[in-house]
Short mmCIF file of C-alpha atoms in Angstrom, two decimals:
data_model
loop_
_atom_site.label_atom_id
_atom_site.label_comp_id
_atom_site.label_asym_id
_atom_site.label_seq_id
_atom_site.Cartn_x
_atom_site.Cartn_y
_atom_site.Cartn_z
CA GLU A 7 -3.17 -94.78 -89.91
CA GLN A 8 -0.42 -96.66 -91.94
CA VAL A 9 3.15 -96.24 -91.53
CA ALA A 10 5.28 -98.63 -93.16
CA ASP A 11 4.80 -101.04 -96.51
CA SER A 12 5.31 -104.69 -96.66
CA GLY A 13 8.33 -105.84 -95.80
CA SER A 14 9.07 -102.96 -93.78
CA THR A 15 11.72 -103.08 -91.48
CA VAL A 16 10.19 -100.08 -89.53
CA THR A 17 9.70 -100.51 -85.40
CA SER A 18 8.99 -96.74 -84.62
CA GLU A 19 6.67 -94.01 -85.92
CA GLU A 20 5.67 -90.39 -84.85
CA ILE A 21 2.20 -89.82 -84.35
CA THR A 22 1.42 -86.20 -84.75
CA GLY A 23 -1.96 -83.95 -85.00
CA LEU A 24 -2.98 -85.49 -81.96
CA LEU A 25 -5.41 -83.31 -79.50
CA GLY A 26 -3.80 -81.76 -76.67
CA ASP A 27 -4.75 -82.70 -72.98
CA THR A 28 -5.89 -85.96 -74.20
CA ASP A 29 -5.63 -89.41 -72.80
CA TYR A 30 -4.45 -92.06 -76.06
CA ALA A 31 -3.73 -95.52 -76.31
CA PHE A 32 -1.90 -97.12 -79.13
CA GLN A 33 -2.18 -100.83 -81.31
CA VAL A 34 -0.13 -101.93 -84.20
CA GLN A 35 -1.06 -104.23 -87.05
CA ALA A 36 0.71 -105.88 -89.61
CA ILE A 37 -0.64 -105.79 -93.23
CA ASN A 38 0.55 -107.96 -96.25
CA ALA A 39 -0.17 -108.83 -99.83
CA ILE A 40 -2.42 -111.86 -97.89
CA GLY A 41 -4.30 -109.73 -95.79
CA PHE A 42 -4.18 -108.05 -91.97
CA GLY A 43 -2.70 -109.49 -88.69
CA ASP A 44 -4.01 -109.37 -85.45
CA LEU A 45 -3.39 -106.18 -83.81
CA SER A 46 -1.07 -105.98 -80.81
CA SER A 47 -2.04 -105.16 -77.28
CA SER A 48 -2.86 -101.99 -76.38
CA SER A 49 -0.11 -99.51 -75.26
CA ALA A 50 -0.15 -97.91 -71.81
CA VAL A 51 -2.24 -94.96 -71.72
CA VAL A 52 -0.87 -91.80 -72.41
CA ARG A 53 -1.76 -88.30 -72.07
CA THR A 54 -0.88 -85.31 -74.14
CA ALA A 55 0.52 -82.25 -72.60
CA PRO A 56 -2.27 -79.73 -71.60
CA ILE A 57 -3.32 -76.97 -73.77
CA VAL A 58 -4.43 -72.98 -73.44
CA PRO A 59 -7.79 -72.64 -71.36
CA ALA A 60 -10.51 -72.73 -73.34
CA ALA A 61 -12.76 -69.22 -74.27
CA PRO A 62 -15.12 -68.38 -71.31
CA ASP A 63 -18.84 -69.29 -72.84
CA PHE A 64 -20.29 -66.14 -71.65
CA ALA A 65 -19.49 -62.65 -71.85
CA PRO A 66 -18.49 -60.63 -68.87
CA GLU A 67 -21.26 -58.85 -66.82
CA ILE A 68 -20.90 -55.69 -65.22
CA VAL A 69 -22.54 -55.84 -62.18
CA GLU A 70 -21.49 -52.13 -60.78
CA LEU A 71 -20.62 -49.32 -62.26
CA GLY A 72 -19.27 -45.79 -61.06
CA GLN A 73 -17.62 -42.69 -62.66
CA TYR A 74 -14.78 -43.70 -63.04
CA TRP A 75 -14.64 -47.72 -62.23
CA ALA A 76 -16.82 -50.82 -63.29
CA VAL A 77 -16.99 -54.42 -61.28
CA VAL A 78 -16.71 -57.11 -63.70
CA LYS A 79 -18.04 -60.78 -63.14
CA LEU A 80 -17.04 -63.80 -65.18
CA GLY A 81 -17.48 -67.43 -64.40
CA ALA A 82 -14.49 -69.98 -64.86
CA PRO A 83 -13.91 -71.40 -68.77
CA PRO A 84 -15.73 -74.58 -69.24
CA TYR A 85 -11.98 -76.04 -69.33
CA ASP A 86 -9.04 -75.49 -67.96
CA GLY A 87 -6.86 -76.84 -70.64
CA GLY A 88 -5.55 -79.46 -68.31
CA ALA A 89 -3.71 -77.22 -66.20
CA ALA A 90 -4.93 -75.01 -63.38
CA ILE A 91 -6.12 -71.13 -64.31
CA LEU A 92 -3.72 -68.85 -62.97
CA SER A 93 -4.96 -65.74 -63.66
CA TYR A 94 -7.43 -63.84 -66.26
CA ILE A 95 -6.59 -61.19 -68.36
CA VAL A 96 -9.46 -58.36 -68.57
CA SER A 97 -9.10 -56.23 -71.72
CA ILE A 98 -11.24 -53.07 -71.49
CA PHE A 99 -12.11 -51.12 -75.15
CA ASP A 100 -13.12 -47.57 -75.45
CA ILE A 101 -16.10 -47.15 -77.56
CA ALA A 102 -15.36 -44.43 -80.52
CA ALA A 103 -17.67 -42.32 -81.95
CA ASP A 104 -18.59 -44.55 -85.00
CA GLY A 105 -19.09 -47.65 -82.59
CA SER A 106 -15.87 -49.48 -83.30
CA PRO A 107 -13.54 -50.77 -80.08
CA THR A 108 -10.42 -49.40 -79.59
CA LEU A 109 -7.94 -51.46 -76.75
CA PHE A 110 -7.94 -49.11 -74.10
CA ARG A 111 -5.75 -51.31 -71.57
CA GLU A 112 -5.51 -54.74 -70.17
CA GLU A 113 -5.27 -55.76 -66.37
CA LEU A 114 -4.24 -59.24 -64.67
CA THR A 115 -6.83 -60.51 -61.82
CA THR A 116 -6.75 -63.60 -60.10
CA ASP A 117 -10.38 -63.97 -59.03
CA PHE A 118 -14.03 -62.24 -59.84
CA PRO A 119 -15.70 -60.19 -59.27
CA THR A 120 -12.88 -57.33 -59.96
CA ASN A 121 -12.73 -53.69 -59.79
CA ILE A 122 -11.45 -52.08 -62.82
CA THR A 123 -10.65 -48.62 -62.07
CA GLY A 124 -9.11 -45.70 -64.02
CA LEU A 125 -11.81 -45.32 -66.37
CA HIS A 126 -13.28 -42.25 -68.06
CA GLY A 127 -16.32 -40.84 -66.64
CA PHE A 128 -19.36 -40.87 -69.12
CA SER A 129 -17.71 -42.97 -71.48
CA LEU A 130 -18.52 -46.05 -73.35
CA TYR A 131 -17.04 -49.46 -73.03
CA VAL A 132 -16.95 -52.91 -73.30
CA PHE A 133 -15.00 -56.13 -71.91
CA HIS A 134 -13.64 -59.35 -72.70
CA VAL A 135 -11.79 -62.12 -70.51
CA ARG A 136 -8.96 -64.56 -71.15
CA ALA A 137 -7.83 -67.33 -68.87
CA VAL A 138 -4.40 -67.98 -68.47
CA ASN A 139 -2.66 -71.25 -67.15
CA GLU A 140 0.69 -72.42 -67.01
CA ILE A 141 0.80 -72.96 -70.97
CA GLY A 142 -0.41 -69.54 -72.03
CA LEU A 143 -3.30 -67.18 -72.39
CA GLY A 144 -6.44 -68.71 -73.85
CA ARG A 145 -8.83 -67.20 -76.49
CA PRO A 146 -11.12 -64.25 -75.43
CA SER A 147 -14.78 -64.71 -74.18
CA PRO A 148 -17.34 -62.88 -76.11
CA LEU A 149 -17.65 -59.19 -75.52
CA CYS A 150 -20.18 -57.57 -73.01
CA SER A 151 -22.71 -55.62 -74.29
CA HIS A 152 -21.99 -51.47 -74.33
CA VAL A 153 -21.71 -50.10 -70.49
CA ARG A 154 -21.42 -46.36 -69.91
CA THR A 155 -19.57 -44.96 -67.08
CA LEU A 156 -22.04 -42.95 -64.96
CA PRO A 157 -21.66 -38.82 -65.52
CA VAL A 158 -19.25 -36.55 -63.98
CA PRO A 159 -19.49 -33.26 -62.97
CA PRO A 160 -18.21 -30.46 -65.66
CA ASP A 161 -14.45 -29.45 -65.23
CA THR A 162 -13.61 -26.11 -63.39
CA PRO A 163 -14.07 -22.99 -65.38
CA GLN A 164 -10.60 -21.57 -66.07
CA ALA A 165 -9.15 -17.80 -66.19
CA LEU A 166 -12.20 -15.83 -64.21
CA SER A 167 -11.70 -12.39 -64.74
CA VAL A 168 -14.08 -9.46 -63.14
CA SER A 169 -14.47 -5.95 -64.50
CA HIS A 170 -15.72 -3.00 -63.03
CA LEU A 171 -19.05 -1.75 -65.26
CA GLU A 172 -20.64 0.57 -62.93
CA GLN A 173 -21.17 1.27 -58.95
CA TYR A 174 -23.21 -1.80 -58.36
CA ALA A 175 -22.40 -4.09 -61.31
CA PHE A 176 -19.28 -6.10 -62.25
CA GLU A 177 -18.93 -8.34 -65.43
CA LEU A 178 -17.29 -11.89 -65.17
CA SER A 179 -15.83 -13.38 -67.96
CA TRP A 180 -14.11 -17.01 -67.99
CA LYS A 181 -12.86 -19.74 -70.13
CA VAL A 182 -14.74 -22.89 -70.70
CA PRO A 183 -12.67 -25.73 -69.89
#
């Protein structure tokens, strides 16, 4: 990158657009109307600051499923951004009747597999996971395939009433939950 014209007295330059968590060494070369001078010796190797973790390569795997819970498994992302992974955010999405996902909630975890509780019975969900390091929140993994929690028993009928019809018969009535 050329940073100054011939005859310049510039002796420093800010280099931008570098990649995070990457080693760099620099050299300087003078140029005039006659040509190029020799390259300076290389600077010491310097490393740019860490970045957020990469997205996990694979969607989370649902390894166990219950009526109101799911066990989610995920491998570590391929790159931690140059800083240790501190935790993971599991995003849980409800699947609407039209097939569109809506964020249900997010949970913080530090290891996998992790047990996600508080789901609704016999409901469709998808999950994705993001890693967190000291720099911030990484990009999400791909969404897992749709999973449906297990069926649940029906709710209890309400407002049960008994009416006497005849000597050996009664009529029961109730409200559907």
